[in-house]
CSV table of C-alpha atoms in Angstrom, one decimal:
chain,number,residue,atom,x,y,z
D,1,MET,CA,-11.2,15.9,-8.4
D,2,LYS,CA,-8.6,14.9,-11.0
D,3,ASN,CA,-5.1,14.0,-9.9
D,4,PHE,CA,-2.6,16.4,-11.5
D,5,SER,CA,-0.4,13.4,-12.6
D,6,ASP,CA,-3.2,12.2,-14.8
D,7,TYR,CA,-2.8,15.1,-17.2
D,8,LYS,CA,-0.8,14.1,-20.3
D,9,ASN,CA,-0.7,17.6,-21.9
D,10,ILE,CA,0.2,20.8,-20.1
D,11,ILE,CA,-0.1,24.2,-21.7
D,12,TRP,CA,1.9,26.8,-19.8
D,13,ASP,CA,1.5,30.5,-19.5
D,14,PHE,CA,4.9,32.2,-19.6
D,15,ASP,CA,4.9,35.4,-17.7
D,16,GLY,CA,4.5,34.8,-13.9
D,17,VAL,CA,4.6,31.0,-14.4
D,18,ILE,CA,7.9,30.2,-16.0
D,19,ILE,CA,9.6,33.6,-15.7
D,20,ASP,CA,9.2,36.4,-13.1
D,21,SER,CA,8.6,39.3,-15.5
D,22,SER,CA,6.0,41.5,-13.8
D,23,GLU,CA,8.3,44.4,-12.7
D,24,ILE,CA,10.1,44.4,-16.1
D,25,ARG,CA,6.8,44.6,-18.0
D,26,ILE,CA,5.6,47.5,-15.8
D,27,PHE,CA,9.0,49.2,-16.3
D,28,ALA,CA,8.7,48.7,-20.1
D,29,PHE,CA,5.2,50.3,-20.2
D,30,ARG,CA,6.4,53.2,-18.1
D,31,GLU,CA,9.4,53.7,-20.4
D,32,MET,CA,7.5,53.3,-23.6
D,33,LEU,CA,4.9,55.9,-22.5
D,34,LYS,CA,7.2,58.3,-20.7
D,35,ASP,CA,6.0,61.2,-22.9
D,36,TYR,CA,2.4,60.8,-21.7
D,37,PRO,CA,0.9,62.1,-18.5
D,38,LEU,CA,1.9,60.0,-15.5
D,39,ASP,CA,-1.7,59.7,-14.2
D,40,LYS,CA,-2.8,58.2,-17.5
D,41,VAL,CA,0.2,55.8,-17.6
D,42,ASN,CA,-0.7,54.8,-14.1
D,43,LYS,CA,-4.2,53.9,-15.3
D,44,LEU,CA,-2.7,51.7,-17.9
D,45,ILE,CA,-0.4,50.0,-15.3
D,46,ASP,CA,-3.6,49.3,-13.2
D,47,PHE,CA,-5.3,47.9,-16.3
D,48,HIS,CA,-2.2,45.8,-17.0
D,49,LYS,CA,-2.1,44.4,-13.4
D,50,THR,CA,-5.8,43.5,-13.5
D,51,ASN,CA,-5.6,42.0,-17.0
D,52,ASP,CA,-2.1,40.4,-16.9
D,53,GLY,CA,-2.9,37.7,-19.4
D,54,LEU,CA,-3.8,40.2,-22.2
D,55,SER,CA,-1.2,41.0,-24.8
D,56,ARG,CA,0.6,44.3,-25.1
D,57,TYR,CA,-1.3,44.8,-28.4
D,58,VAL,CA,-4.6,45.0,-26.5
D,59,LYS,CA,-3.1,47.1,-23.7
D,60,ILE,CA,-1.6,49.7,-26.0
D,61,ASP,CA,-4.9,50.0,-27.9
D,62,TYR,CA,-6.8,50.3,-24.6
D,63,PHE,CA,-4.4,53.1,-23.5
D,64,PHE,CA,-5.1,55.2,-26.6
D,65,SER,CA,-8.8,54.5,-27.1
D,66,ASP,CA,-10.0,54.3,-23.5
D,67,ILE,CA,-7.5,56.2,-21.3
D,68,ILE,CA,-6.3,59.1,-23.4
D,69,ASN,CA,-9.0,59.1,-26.1
D,70,GLN,CA,-6.7,59.5,-29.0
D,71,ASN,CA,-6.4,57.7,-32.3
D,72,ILE,CA,-3.1,56.1,-32.9
D,73,ASP,CA,-1.8,55.3,-36.4
D,74,ASN,CA,-0.2,52.0,-37.3
D,75,LYS,CA,3.3,53.5,-37.6
D,76,LYS,CA,3.2,55.0,-34.0
D,77,ARG,CA,1.6,51.9,-32.6
D,78,SER,CA,4.3,49.7,-34.2
D,79,SER,CA,7.1,52.0,-33.0
D,80,LEU,CA,5.8,51.9,-29.4
D,81,LEU,CA,5.3,48.1,-29.5
D,82,ARG,CA,8.8,47.6,-30.9
D,83,GLU,CA,10.2,49.8,-28.1
D,84,PHE,CA,8.3,47.8,-25.5
D,85,GLY,CA,9.6,44.6,-27.0
D,86,ASN,CA,13.2,45.8,-27.1
D,87,ILE,CA,13.1,46.8,-23.4
D,88,CYS,CA,11.6,43.4,-22.4
D,89,SER,CA,13.9,41.4,-24.6
D,90,GLU,CA,17.0,43.0,-23.1
D,91,LYS,CA,15.9,42.8,-19.5
D,92,LEU,CA,14.2,39.4,-19.5
D,93,ASN,CA,17.1,37.6,-21.1
D,94,ASN,CA,18.3,36.5,-17.6
D,95,ARG,CA,18.2,33.0,-16.3
D,96,LYS,CA,17.9,34.3,-12.7
D,97,LEU,CA,14.4,35.4,-13.5
D,98,LEU,CA,13.2,31.9,-14.3
D,99,ILE,CA,11.0,30.5,-11.5
D,100,LYS,CA,13.0,27.7,-10.0
D,101,GLU,CA,10.1,25.5,-8.9
D,102,THR,CA,8.5,25.6,-12.3
D,103,LEU,CA,11.8,24.9,-14.1
D,104,LYS,CA,12.4,21.9,-11.8
D,105,PHE,CA,9.0,20.5,-12.6
D,106,ILE,CA,9.6,21.0,-16.3
D,107,ASN,CA,13.0,19.4,-16.2
D,108,ILE,CA,11.6,16.3,-14.4
D,109,ASN,CA,8.5,15.9,-16.5
D,110,TYR,CA,9.0,17.1,-20.0
D,111,SER,CA,9.9,13.7,-21.4
D,112,GLN,CA,6.7,12.1,-20.0
D,113,LYS,CA,4.2,14.8,-20.9
D,114,LYS,CA,3.5,17.1,-23.8
D,115,PHE,CA,4.4,20.7,-22.9
D,116,HIS,CA,3.3,23.8,-24.8
D,117,ILE,CA,3.5,27.5,-24.1
D,118,ALA,CA,0.5,29.8,-24.7
D,119,SER,CA,1.4,33.4,-23.8
D,120,GLY,CA,0.2,36.9,-24.2
D,121,SER,CA,3.9,37.8,-24.9
D,122,ASP,CA,4.8,38.6,-28.5
D,123,ASN,CA,5.3,35.4,-30.4
D,124,GLU,CA,8.7,36.2,-32.1
D,125,GLU,CA,10.2,37.7,-28.9
D,126,LEU,CA,8.9,34.8,-26.8
D,127,ASN,CA,10.5,32.2,-29.2
D,128,ARG,CA,13.8,34.2,-29.2
D,129,LEU,CA,13.8,34.5,-25.4
D,130,CYS,CA,13.1,30.8,-24.9
D,131,GLN,CA,15.9,29.9,-27.3
D,132,SER,CA,18.3,32.2,-25.5
D,133,LEU,CA,17.3,30.9,-22.1
D,134,GLY,CA,17.6,27.3,-23.2
D,135,LEU,CA,13.9,26.5,-22.8
D,136,ASN,CA,12.8,25.7,-26.3
D,137,ASN,CA,13.7,22.0,-26.1
D,138,PHE,CA,11.3,21.4,-23.3
D,139,PHE,CA,8.2,22.4,-25.3
D,140,ASN,CA,6.4,20.9,-28.3
D,141,SER,CA,5.4,24.5,-29.3
D,142,ILE,CA,5.9,28.0,-28.1
D,143,ASN,CA,3.1,30.4,-29.0
D,144,GLY,CA,2.4,34.1,-28.3
D,145,SER,CA,0.5,37.1,-29.4
D,146,PRO,CA,-0.9,38.8,-31.4
D,147,GLU,CA,-3.1,35.7,-31.4
D,148,ALA,CA,-5.3,35.6,-28.3
D,149,LYS,CA,-4.2,33.2,-25.7
D,150,LYS,CA,-7.6,31.4,-25.6
D,151,ASN,CA,-7.3,30.9,-29.4
D,152,ILE,CA,-3.8,29.6,-29.0
D,153,VAL,CA,-5.0,27.1,-26.4
D,154,GLY,CA,-7.8,25.9,-28.6
D,155,ARG,CA,-5.5,25.6,-31.6
D,156,ILE,CA,-3.0,23.5,-29.6
D,157,ILE,CA,-5.7,21.1,-28.5
D,158,LEU,CA,-7.2,20.8,-32.0
D,159,GLU,CA,-3.9,20.5,-33.9
D,160,ASN,CA,-2.6,17.8,-31.6
D,161,ASN,CA,-5.9,16.0,-31.2
D,162,TYR,CA,-5.6,16.3,-27.4
D,163,VAL,CA,-8.4,15.1,-25.2
D,164,PRO,CA,-9.5,18.2,-23.2
D,165,GLU,CA,-9.9,16.1,-20.0
D,166,GLU,CA,-6.2,15.1,-20.3
D,167,THR,CA,-5.1,18.7,-20.9
D,168,CYS,CA,-4.2,21.2,-18.2
D,169,LEU,CA,-3.6,25.0,-18.5
D,170,ILE,CA,-1.2,26.4,-16.0
D,171,GLY,CA,-1.4,30.2,-15.6
D,172,ASP,CA,-1.1,32.9,-13.0
D,173,SER,CA,-4.1,35.1,-14.1
D,174,VAL,CA,-7.7,34.7,-14.9
D,175,ASP,CA,-8.9,35.4,-18.4
D,176,ARG,CA,-12.5,36.3,-17.7
D,177,LYS,CA,-13.4,36.0,-21.3
D,178,SER,CA,-11.9,32.6,-21.9
D,179,THR,CA,-13.7,29.3,-21.6
D,180,ARG,CA,-12.8,26.2,-19.6
D,181,LEU,CA,-10.8,23.5,-21.3
D,182,ASN,CA,-13.3,20.9,-20.1
D,183,SER,CA,-16.4,20.7,-18.1
D,184,SER,CA,-15.3,18.3,-15.5
């Protein structure tokens, strides 16, 4: 078993690891889909909870294709996603939502390790939020969707020539479709 202090590079998830955003994301989904049947929205909330690491882009597509069996045009999709983003941006811009233990670890270790964020959150919103919360200086990069999290992780490792055995991913959900960083 590898000692955690041996990792030189840490790739952080954002939601649920750095910030407590769960209830706000659920609120945003409910608000965004308030014109749709509640039982269908509840199915999306269940899907969201089970697949926390997936982006809102995947979840909104799932809602329309698999839950309500409707096509959605790009204009409507963009409008809903923008509404979701606006709700989350407003409500998450609150330092009280930052997870204290994580923030303490980051503060103590960011100068000795390479830190990155790989999140299912929208990339532009994530970067604005990290800037507003004063987090951006702790991380070598901050990356979000629509790029899939597993692709972001792979890209970070490749672009920085990281040794996978020296790299750790810290998240709060299991992406059943992703692969392990290393085989050890």
